[in-house]
Short mmCIF file of C-alpha atoms in Angstrom, two decimals:
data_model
loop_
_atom_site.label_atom_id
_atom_site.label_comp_id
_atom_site.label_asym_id
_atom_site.label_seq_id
_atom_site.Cartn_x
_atom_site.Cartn_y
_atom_site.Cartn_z
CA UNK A 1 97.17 92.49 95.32
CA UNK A 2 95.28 94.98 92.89
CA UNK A 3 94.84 98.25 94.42
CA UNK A 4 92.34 100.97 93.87
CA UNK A 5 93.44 104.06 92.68
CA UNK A 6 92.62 107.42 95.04
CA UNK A 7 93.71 110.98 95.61
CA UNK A 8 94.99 111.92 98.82
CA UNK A 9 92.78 111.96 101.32
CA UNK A 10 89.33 111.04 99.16
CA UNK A 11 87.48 108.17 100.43
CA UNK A 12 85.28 105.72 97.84
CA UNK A 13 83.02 102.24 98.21
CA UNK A 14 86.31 100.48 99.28
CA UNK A 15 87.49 102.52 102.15
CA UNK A 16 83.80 102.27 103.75
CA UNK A 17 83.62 98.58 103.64
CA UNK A 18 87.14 98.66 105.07
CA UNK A 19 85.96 100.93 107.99
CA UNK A 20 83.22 98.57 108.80
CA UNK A 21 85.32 95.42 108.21
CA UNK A 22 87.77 97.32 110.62
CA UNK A 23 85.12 98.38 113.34
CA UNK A 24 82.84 95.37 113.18
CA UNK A 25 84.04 92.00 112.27
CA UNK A 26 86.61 89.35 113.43
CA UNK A 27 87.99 86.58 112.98
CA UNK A 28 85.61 85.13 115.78
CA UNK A 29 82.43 87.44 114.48
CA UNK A 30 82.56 87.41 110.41
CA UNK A 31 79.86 90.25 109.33
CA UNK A 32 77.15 89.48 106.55
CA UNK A 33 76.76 91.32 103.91
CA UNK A 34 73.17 92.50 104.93
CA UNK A 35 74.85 94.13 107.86
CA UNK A 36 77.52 95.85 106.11
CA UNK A 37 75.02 97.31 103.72
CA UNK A 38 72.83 98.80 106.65
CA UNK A 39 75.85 99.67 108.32
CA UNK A 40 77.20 101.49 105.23
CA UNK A 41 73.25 103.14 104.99
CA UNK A 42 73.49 104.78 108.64
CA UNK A 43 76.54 106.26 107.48
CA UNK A 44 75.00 107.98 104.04
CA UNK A 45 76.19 105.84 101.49
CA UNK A 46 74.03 103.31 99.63
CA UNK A 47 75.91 100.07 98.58
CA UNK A 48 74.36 96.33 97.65
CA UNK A 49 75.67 92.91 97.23
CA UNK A 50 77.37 93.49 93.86
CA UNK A 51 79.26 96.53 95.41
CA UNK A 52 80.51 94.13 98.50
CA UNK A 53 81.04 91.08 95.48
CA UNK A 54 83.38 93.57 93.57
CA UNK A 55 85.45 94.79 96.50
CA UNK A 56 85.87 91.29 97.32
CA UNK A 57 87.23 90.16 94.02
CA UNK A 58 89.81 93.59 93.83
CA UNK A 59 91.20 92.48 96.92
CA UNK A 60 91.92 89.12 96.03
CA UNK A 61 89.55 87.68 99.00
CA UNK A 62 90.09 84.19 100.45
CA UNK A 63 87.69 81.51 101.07
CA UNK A 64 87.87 78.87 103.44
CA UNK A 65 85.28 76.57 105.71
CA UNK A 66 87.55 75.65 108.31
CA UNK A 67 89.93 77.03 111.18
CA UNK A 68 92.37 74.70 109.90
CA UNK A 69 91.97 76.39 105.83
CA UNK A 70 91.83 80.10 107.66
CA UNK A 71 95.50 79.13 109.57
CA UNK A 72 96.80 77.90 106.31
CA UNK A 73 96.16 80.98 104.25
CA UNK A 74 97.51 83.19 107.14
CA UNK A 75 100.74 80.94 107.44
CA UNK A 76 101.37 81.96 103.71
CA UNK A 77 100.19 85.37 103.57
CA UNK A 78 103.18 87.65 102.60
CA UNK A 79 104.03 90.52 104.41
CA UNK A 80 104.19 93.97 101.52
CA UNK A 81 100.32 92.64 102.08
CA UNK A 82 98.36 95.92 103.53
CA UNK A 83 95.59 93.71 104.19
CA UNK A 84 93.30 90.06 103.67
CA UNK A 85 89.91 89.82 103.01
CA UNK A 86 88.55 86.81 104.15
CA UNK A 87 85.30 85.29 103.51
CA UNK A 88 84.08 82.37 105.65
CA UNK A 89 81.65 80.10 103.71
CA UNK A 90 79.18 77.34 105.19
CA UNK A 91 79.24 73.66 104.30
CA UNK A 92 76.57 74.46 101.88
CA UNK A 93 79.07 77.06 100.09
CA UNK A 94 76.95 80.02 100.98
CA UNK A 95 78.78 83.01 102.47
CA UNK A 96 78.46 83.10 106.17
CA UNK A 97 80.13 86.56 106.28
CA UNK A 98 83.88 89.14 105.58
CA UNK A 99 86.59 90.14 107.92
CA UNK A 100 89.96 91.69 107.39
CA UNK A 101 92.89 90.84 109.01
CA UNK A 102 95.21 93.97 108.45
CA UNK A 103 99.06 93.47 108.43
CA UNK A 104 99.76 97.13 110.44
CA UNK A 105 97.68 95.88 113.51
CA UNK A 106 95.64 99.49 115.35
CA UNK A 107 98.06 98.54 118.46
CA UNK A 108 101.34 98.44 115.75
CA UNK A 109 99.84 102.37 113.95
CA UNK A 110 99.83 103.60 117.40
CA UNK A 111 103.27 102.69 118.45
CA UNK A 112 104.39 104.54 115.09
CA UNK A 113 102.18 107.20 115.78
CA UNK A 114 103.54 107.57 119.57
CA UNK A 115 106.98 107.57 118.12
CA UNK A 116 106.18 110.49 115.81
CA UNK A 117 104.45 112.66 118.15
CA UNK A 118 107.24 112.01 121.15
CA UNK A 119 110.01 112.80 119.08
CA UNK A 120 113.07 114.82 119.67
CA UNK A 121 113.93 115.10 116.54
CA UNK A 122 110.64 116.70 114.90
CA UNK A 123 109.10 119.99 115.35
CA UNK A 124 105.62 120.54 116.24
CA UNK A 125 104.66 120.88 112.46
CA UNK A 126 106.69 118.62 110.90
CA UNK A 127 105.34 115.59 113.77
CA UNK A 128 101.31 116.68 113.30
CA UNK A 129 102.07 116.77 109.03
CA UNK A 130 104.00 113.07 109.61
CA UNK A 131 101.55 111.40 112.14
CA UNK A 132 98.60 112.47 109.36
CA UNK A 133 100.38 110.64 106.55
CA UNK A 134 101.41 107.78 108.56
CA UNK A 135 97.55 107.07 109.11
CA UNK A 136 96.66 107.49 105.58
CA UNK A 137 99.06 104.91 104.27
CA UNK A 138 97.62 102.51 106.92
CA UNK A 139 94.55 103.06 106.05
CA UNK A 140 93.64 104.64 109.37
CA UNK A 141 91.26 107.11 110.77
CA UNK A 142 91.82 108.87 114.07
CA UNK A 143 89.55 107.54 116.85
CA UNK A 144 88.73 108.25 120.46
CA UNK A 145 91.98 106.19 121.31
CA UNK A 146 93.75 109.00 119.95
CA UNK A 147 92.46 111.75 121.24
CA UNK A 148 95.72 112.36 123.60
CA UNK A 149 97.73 113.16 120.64
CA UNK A 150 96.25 117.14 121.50
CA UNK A 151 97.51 117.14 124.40
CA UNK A 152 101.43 116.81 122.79
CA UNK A 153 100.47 120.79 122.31
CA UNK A 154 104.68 121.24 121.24
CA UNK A 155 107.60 119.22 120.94
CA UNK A 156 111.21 119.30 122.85
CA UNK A 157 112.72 120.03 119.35
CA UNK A 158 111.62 123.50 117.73
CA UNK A 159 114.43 124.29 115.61
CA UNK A 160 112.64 125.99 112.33
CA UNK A 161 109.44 125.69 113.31
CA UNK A 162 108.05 129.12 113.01
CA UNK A 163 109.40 129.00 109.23
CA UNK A 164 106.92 125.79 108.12
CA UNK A 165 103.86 126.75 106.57
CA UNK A 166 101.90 123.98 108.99
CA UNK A 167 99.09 124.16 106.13
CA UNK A 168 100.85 122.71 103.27
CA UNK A 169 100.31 118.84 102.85
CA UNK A 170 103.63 117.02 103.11
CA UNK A 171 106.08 118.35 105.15
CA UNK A 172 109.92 116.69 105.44
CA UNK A 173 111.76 116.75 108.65
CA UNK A 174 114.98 119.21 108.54
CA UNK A 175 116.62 116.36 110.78
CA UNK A 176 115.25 113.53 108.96
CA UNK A 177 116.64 114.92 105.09
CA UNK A 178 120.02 115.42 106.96
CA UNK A 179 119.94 111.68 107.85
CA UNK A 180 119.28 110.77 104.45
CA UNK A 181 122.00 112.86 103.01
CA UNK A 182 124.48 111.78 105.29
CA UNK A 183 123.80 108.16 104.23
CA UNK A 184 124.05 108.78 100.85
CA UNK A 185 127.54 110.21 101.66
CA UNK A 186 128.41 107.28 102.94
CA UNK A 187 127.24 105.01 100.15
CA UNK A 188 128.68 107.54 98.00
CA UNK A 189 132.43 107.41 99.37
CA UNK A 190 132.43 110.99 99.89
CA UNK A 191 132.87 113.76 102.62
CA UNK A 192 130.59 115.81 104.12
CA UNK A 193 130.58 119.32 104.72
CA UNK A 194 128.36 121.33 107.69
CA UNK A 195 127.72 123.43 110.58
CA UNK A 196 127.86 122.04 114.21
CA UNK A 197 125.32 124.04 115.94
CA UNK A 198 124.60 124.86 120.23
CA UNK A 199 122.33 126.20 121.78
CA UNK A 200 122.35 130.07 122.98
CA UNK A 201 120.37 132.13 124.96
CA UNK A 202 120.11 135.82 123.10
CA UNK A 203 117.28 138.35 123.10
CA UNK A 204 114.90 136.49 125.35
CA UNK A 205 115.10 133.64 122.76
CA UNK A 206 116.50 129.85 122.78
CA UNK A 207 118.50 129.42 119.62
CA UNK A 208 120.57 127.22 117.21
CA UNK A 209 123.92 128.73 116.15
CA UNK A 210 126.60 127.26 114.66
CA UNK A 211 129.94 126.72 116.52
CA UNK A 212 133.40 126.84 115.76
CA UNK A 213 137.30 126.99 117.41
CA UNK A 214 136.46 130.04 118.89
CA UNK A 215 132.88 130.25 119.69
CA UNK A 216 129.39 131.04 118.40
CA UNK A 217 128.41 132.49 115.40
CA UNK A 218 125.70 134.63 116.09
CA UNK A 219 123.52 136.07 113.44
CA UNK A 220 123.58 139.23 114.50
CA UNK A 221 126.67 139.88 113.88
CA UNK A 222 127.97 141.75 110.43
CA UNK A 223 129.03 139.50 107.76
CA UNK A 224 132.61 140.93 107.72
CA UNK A 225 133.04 139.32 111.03
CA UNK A 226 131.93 136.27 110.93
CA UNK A 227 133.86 133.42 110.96
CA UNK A 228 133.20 130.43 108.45
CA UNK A 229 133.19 127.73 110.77
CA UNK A 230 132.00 124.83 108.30
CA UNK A 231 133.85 121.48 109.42
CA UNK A 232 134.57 118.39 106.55
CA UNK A 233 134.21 115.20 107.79
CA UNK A 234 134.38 111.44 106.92
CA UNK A 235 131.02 109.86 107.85
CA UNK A 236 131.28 105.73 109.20
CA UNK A 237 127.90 105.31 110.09
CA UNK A 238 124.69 106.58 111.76
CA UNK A 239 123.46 105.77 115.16
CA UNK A 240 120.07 105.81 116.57
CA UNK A 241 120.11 105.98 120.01
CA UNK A 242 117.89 107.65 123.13
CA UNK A 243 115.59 109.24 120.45
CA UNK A 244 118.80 111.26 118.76
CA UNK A 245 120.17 110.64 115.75
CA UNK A 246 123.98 110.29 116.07
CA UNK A 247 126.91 110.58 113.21
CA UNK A 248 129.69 108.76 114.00
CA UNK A 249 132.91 110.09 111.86
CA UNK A 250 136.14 111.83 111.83
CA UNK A 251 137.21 115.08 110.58
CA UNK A 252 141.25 115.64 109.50
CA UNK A 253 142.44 116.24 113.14
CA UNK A 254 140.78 112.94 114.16
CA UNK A 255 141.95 110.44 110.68
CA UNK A 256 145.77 111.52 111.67
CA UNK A 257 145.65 110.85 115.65
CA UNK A 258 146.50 107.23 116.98
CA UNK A 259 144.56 107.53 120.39
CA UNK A 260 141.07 108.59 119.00
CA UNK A 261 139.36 106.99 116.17
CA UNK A 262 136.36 108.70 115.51
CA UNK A 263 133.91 111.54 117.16
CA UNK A 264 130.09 111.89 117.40
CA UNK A 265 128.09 114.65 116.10
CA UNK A 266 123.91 114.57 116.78
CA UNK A 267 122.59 115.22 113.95
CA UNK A 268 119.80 117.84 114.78
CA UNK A 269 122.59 120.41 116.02
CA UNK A 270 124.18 120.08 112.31
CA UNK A 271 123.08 122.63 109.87
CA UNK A 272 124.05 123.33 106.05
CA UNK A 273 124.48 119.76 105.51
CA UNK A 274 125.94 119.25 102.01
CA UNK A 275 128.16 115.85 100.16
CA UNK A 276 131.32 117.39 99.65
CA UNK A 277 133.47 116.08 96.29
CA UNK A 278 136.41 114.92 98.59
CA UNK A 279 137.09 110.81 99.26
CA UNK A 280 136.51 109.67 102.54
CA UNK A 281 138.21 107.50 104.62
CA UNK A 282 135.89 104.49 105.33
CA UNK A 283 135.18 102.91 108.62
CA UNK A 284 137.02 99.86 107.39
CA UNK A 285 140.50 102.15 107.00
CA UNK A 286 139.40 103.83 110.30
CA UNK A 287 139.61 100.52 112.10
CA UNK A 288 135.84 100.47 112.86
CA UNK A 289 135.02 97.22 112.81
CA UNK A 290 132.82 97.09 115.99
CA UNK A 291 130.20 99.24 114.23
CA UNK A 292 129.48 96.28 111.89
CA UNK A 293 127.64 94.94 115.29
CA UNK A 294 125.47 97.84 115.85
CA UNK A 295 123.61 96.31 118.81
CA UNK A 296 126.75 95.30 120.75
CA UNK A 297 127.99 98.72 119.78
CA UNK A 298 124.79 100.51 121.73
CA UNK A 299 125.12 98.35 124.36
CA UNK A 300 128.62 99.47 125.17
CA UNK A 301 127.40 102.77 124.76
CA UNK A 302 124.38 103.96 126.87
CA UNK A 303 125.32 107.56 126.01
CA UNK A 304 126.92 108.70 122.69
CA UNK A 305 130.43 109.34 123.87
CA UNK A 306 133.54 108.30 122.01
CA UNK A 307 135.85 106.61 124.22
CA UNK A 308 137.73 103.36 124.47
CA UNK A 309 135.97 100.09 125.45
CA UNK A 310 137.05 98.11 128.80
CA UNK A 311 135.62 95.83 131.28
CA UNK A 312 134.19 96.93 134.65
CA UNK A 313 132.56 95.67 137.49
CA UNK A 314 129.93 96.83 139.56
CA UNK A 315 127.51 96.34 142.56
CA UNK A 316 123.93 97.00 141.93
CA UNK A 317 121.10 96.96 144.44
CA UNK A 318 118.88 93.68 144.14
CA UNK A 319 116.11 95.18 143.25
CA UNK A 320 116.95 97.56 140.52
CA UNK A 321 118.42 94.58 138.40
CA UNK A 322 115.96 95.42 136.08
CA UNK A 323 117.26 98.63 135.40
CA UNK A 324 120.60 96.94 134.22
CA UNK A 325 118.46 94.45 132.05
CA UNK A 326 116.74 97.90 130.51
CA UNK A 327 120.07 99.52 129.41
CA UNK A 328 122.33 96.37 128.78
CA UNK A 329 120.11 93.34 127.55
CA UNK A 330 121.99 90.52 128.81
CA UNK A 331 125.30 91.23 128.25
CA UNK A 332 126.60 91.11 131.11
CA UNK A 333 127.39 88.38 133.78
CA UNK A 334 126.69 88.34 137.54
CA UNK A 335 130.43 87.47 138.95
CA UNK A 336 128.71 87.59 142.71
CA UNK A 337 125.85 88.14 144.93
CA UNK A 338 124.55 88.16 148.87
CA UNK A 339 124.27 84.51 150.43
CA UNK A 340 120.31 85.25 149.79
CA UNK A 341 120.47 87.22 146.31
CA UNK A 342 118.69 89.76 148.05
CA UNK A 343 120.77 92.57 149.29
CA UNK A 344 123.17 92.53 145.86
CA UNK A 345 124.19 91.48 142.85
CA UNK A 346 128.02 91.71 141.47
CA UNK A 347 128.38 92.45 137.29
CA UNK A 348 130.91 92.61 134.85
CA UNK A 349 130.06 94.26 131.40
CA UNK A 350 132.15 95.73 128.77
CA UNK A 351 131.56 99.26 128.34
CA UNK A 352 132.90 102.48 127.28
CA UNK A 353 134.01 103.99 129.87
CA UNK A 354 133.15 107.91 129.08
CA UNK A 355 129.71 107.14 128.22
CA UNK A 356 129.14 104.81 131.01
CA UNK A 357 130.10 107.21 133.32
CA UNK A 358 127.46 109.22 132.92
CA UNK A 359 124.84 105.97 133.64
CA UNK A 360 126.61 105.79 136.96
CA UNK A 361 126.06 109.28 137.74
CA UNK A 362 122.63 108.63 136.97
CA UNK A 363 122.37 105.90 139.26
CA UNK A 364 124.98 106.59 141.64
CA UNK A 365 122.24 105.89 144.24
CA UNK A 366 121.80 102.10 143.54
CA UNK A 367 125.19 101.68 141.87
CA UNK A 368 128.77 101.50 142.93
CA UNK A 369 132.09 100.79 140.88
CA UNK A 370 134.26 98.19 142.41
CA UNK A 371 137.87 97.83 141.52
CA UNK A 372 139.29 95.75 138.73
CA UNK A 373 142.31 96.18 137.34
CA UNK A 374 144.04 99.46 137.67
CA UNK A 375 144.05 100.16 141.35
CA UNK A 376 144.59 103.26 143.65
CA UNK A 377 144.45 106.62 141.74
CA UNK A 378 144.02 105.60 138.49
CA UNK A 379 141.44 103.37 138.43
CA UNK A 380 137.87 103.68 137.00
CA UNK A 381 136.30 103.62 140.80
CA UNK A 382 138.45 106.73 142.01
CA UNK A 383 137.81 108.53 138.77
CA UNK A 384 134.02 108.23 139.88
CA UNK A 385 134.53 108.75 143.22
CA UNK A 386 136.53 112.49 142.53
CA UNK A 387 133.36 113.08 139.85
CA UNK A 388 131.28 112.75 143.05
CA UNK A 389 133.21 114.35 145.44
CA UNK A 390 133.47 117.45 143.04
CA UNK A 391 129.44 117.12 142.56
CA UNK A 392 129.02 117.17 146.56
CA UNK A 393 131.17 120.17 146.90
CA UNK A 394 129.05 122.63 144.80
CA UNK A 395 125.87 122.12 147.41
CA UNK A 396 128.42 122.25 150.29
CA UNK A 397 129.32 125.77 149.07
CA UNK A 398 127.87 128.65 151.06
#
């Protein structure tokens, strides 16, 4: 579809007839061109027939008389399409009046723009500088329904923040670029070199330092004593999951042990991020092959915790089934329930067992572990059970 050509952020003939198309027509409520001309008028800019005429011909505009012709042309209507102009015509050929149907629907741009400006992965500057291009490429303008993106006045993740220049006009995540590189390690066949960062409390001020066998790295102390703490790994893959980015690989330590295959680093506590020349061992070698399923593999883990896979059962509450359906999808099967389904409902899912853990924890309240398998002392129920009785002790203490 031809496209008219525009700098950033100017606004011509096209993009007002869009705005009006946008605000005041439908599929149900086609708008006449004598309408979008006044309309165009109130807001300052004078436009006729042959302007409206040209627009339609640039965007390739379809005709039809029918509901029947309009479903056709939607059925085939491919999706790299930003938009379709349609004209509806009369019996008598004349044109009855436009609408646009727009492929990125206003509900669609405002997901994406939720997910921007709720991120824990983006600063402050780089979310506002992200959400603003985002709209642009849509074609969208901020409106009344999102106002309540002011009221996001900072964002969980701040790490750098204060060294963007929030002014300048495109601004690339630190977390985001690290993503990308990663991935091109991986198509690459290469290693990866970097810093794994925590968190520290020092000088009144939350910060990110990097992290090694023994300790932090803080930057105030003198060069001559600080340890290089860089680690190489090989990078399998990269998981998205609970709003983190997650690398799953394995450094040396980790490709010559037999009971662990692979660790997880999040990505936004990595730092110096760079493809180092070294091969690396793939997650085919590594024995990986459960991260060619990445949905199964998220399922299995809730929380990003390596750990080995195994089947449990527990007893959930009847009424907060829907919180198993929220985590697990439906994989899982109900092995039992109360003679009225109302009190109880016995599951068995596959899980790993160090990430799922921390779920029960979470929902210790409404879940409990029951025994399969191992029994006694080493199964998974008394491991929870001693995590709880060790969590009820601290607010026994005096």
């Amino acid at each position: 579809m031809a496209r008219v050509e525009k700098r950033f952020g100017e606004r011509n003939n096209d993009d007002i007839i869009r705005d009006i198309l946008r605000e005041y027509s439908s599929r149900e409520n086609p708008i006449s061109a004598k309408s979008i001309i006044d309309k165009a008028k109130k807001r300052g800019t004078e436009i006729g027939r042959t302007v409206i005429k040209g627009f339609a011909n640039r965007m390739e505009a379809e005709e039809y008389q029918t509901e029947e012709e309009c479903d056709e042309i939607i059925k085939k209507c491919r999706g790299d399409e930003r938009e379709i102009i349609f004209i509806k015509k009369g019996q008598n050929g004349r044109t009855i009046g436009y609408w646009m149907m727009e492929m990125l629907s206003e509900s669609e741009w405002m997901f994406l723009m939720d997910s921007v400006i709720n991120s824990k992965i983006l600063t402050q500057k780089e979310a506002d500088n992200l959400a603003k291009r985002i709209t642009f490429l849509a074609g969208k303008r901020f409106s009344e329904l999102t106002q309540y993106r002011h009221r996001m006045e900072n964002q969980p993740y701040f790490v750098g923040d204060d060294d963007i220049d929030g002014k300048a006009g495109y601004i690339e995540s630190r977390v985001l670029k690290q993503v990308y590189l990663i991935r091109q390690a991986i198509k690459q066949g290469k290693k990866i070199k970097f810093n794994l960062c925590v968190y520290d409390y020092g000088k009144q001020t939350i910060r990110l330092v990097p992290c090694g066998r023994h300790g932090k790295v803080l930057p105030e102390t003198p060069e001559k004593y600080k340890e290089d703490v860089h680690r190489i790994c090989s990078p399998f893959d990269i998981i998205f999951s609970n709003g983190r980015y997650y690398m799953v690989g394995a450094d040396l330590e980790t490709e010559r042990r037999t009971d662990l295959q692979y660790k997880l680093y999040r990505v936004d506590l990595m730092s110096d991020v760079t493809i180092n020349r070294a091969k690396a061992v793939t997650k085919e070698e590594a024995g990986l092959s459960q991260l060619n399923d990445l949905f199964g593999y998220r399922m299995e883990t809730p929380y990003m915790f390596a750990g080995k896979v195994e089947r449990v059962r527990i007893r959930v509450d009847a009424d907060q089934l829907t919180q198993i359906v929220d985590w697990f999808s439906d994989c899982f099967k109900v092995v039992g329930y109360d003679a009225d389904e109302s009190k109880y409902y016995d599951i068995e899912i596959k899980v790993n067992l160090n990430s799922f853990t921390f779920w029960v924890l979470q929902y210790s309240g409404c879940v409990e572990v029951l025994d399969i398998g191992r029994k006694g002392k080493n199964s998974y129920r008394n491991r929870i059970k001693e995590t709880l009785r060790k969590a009820l002790e601290k607010y026994e203490e005096n």
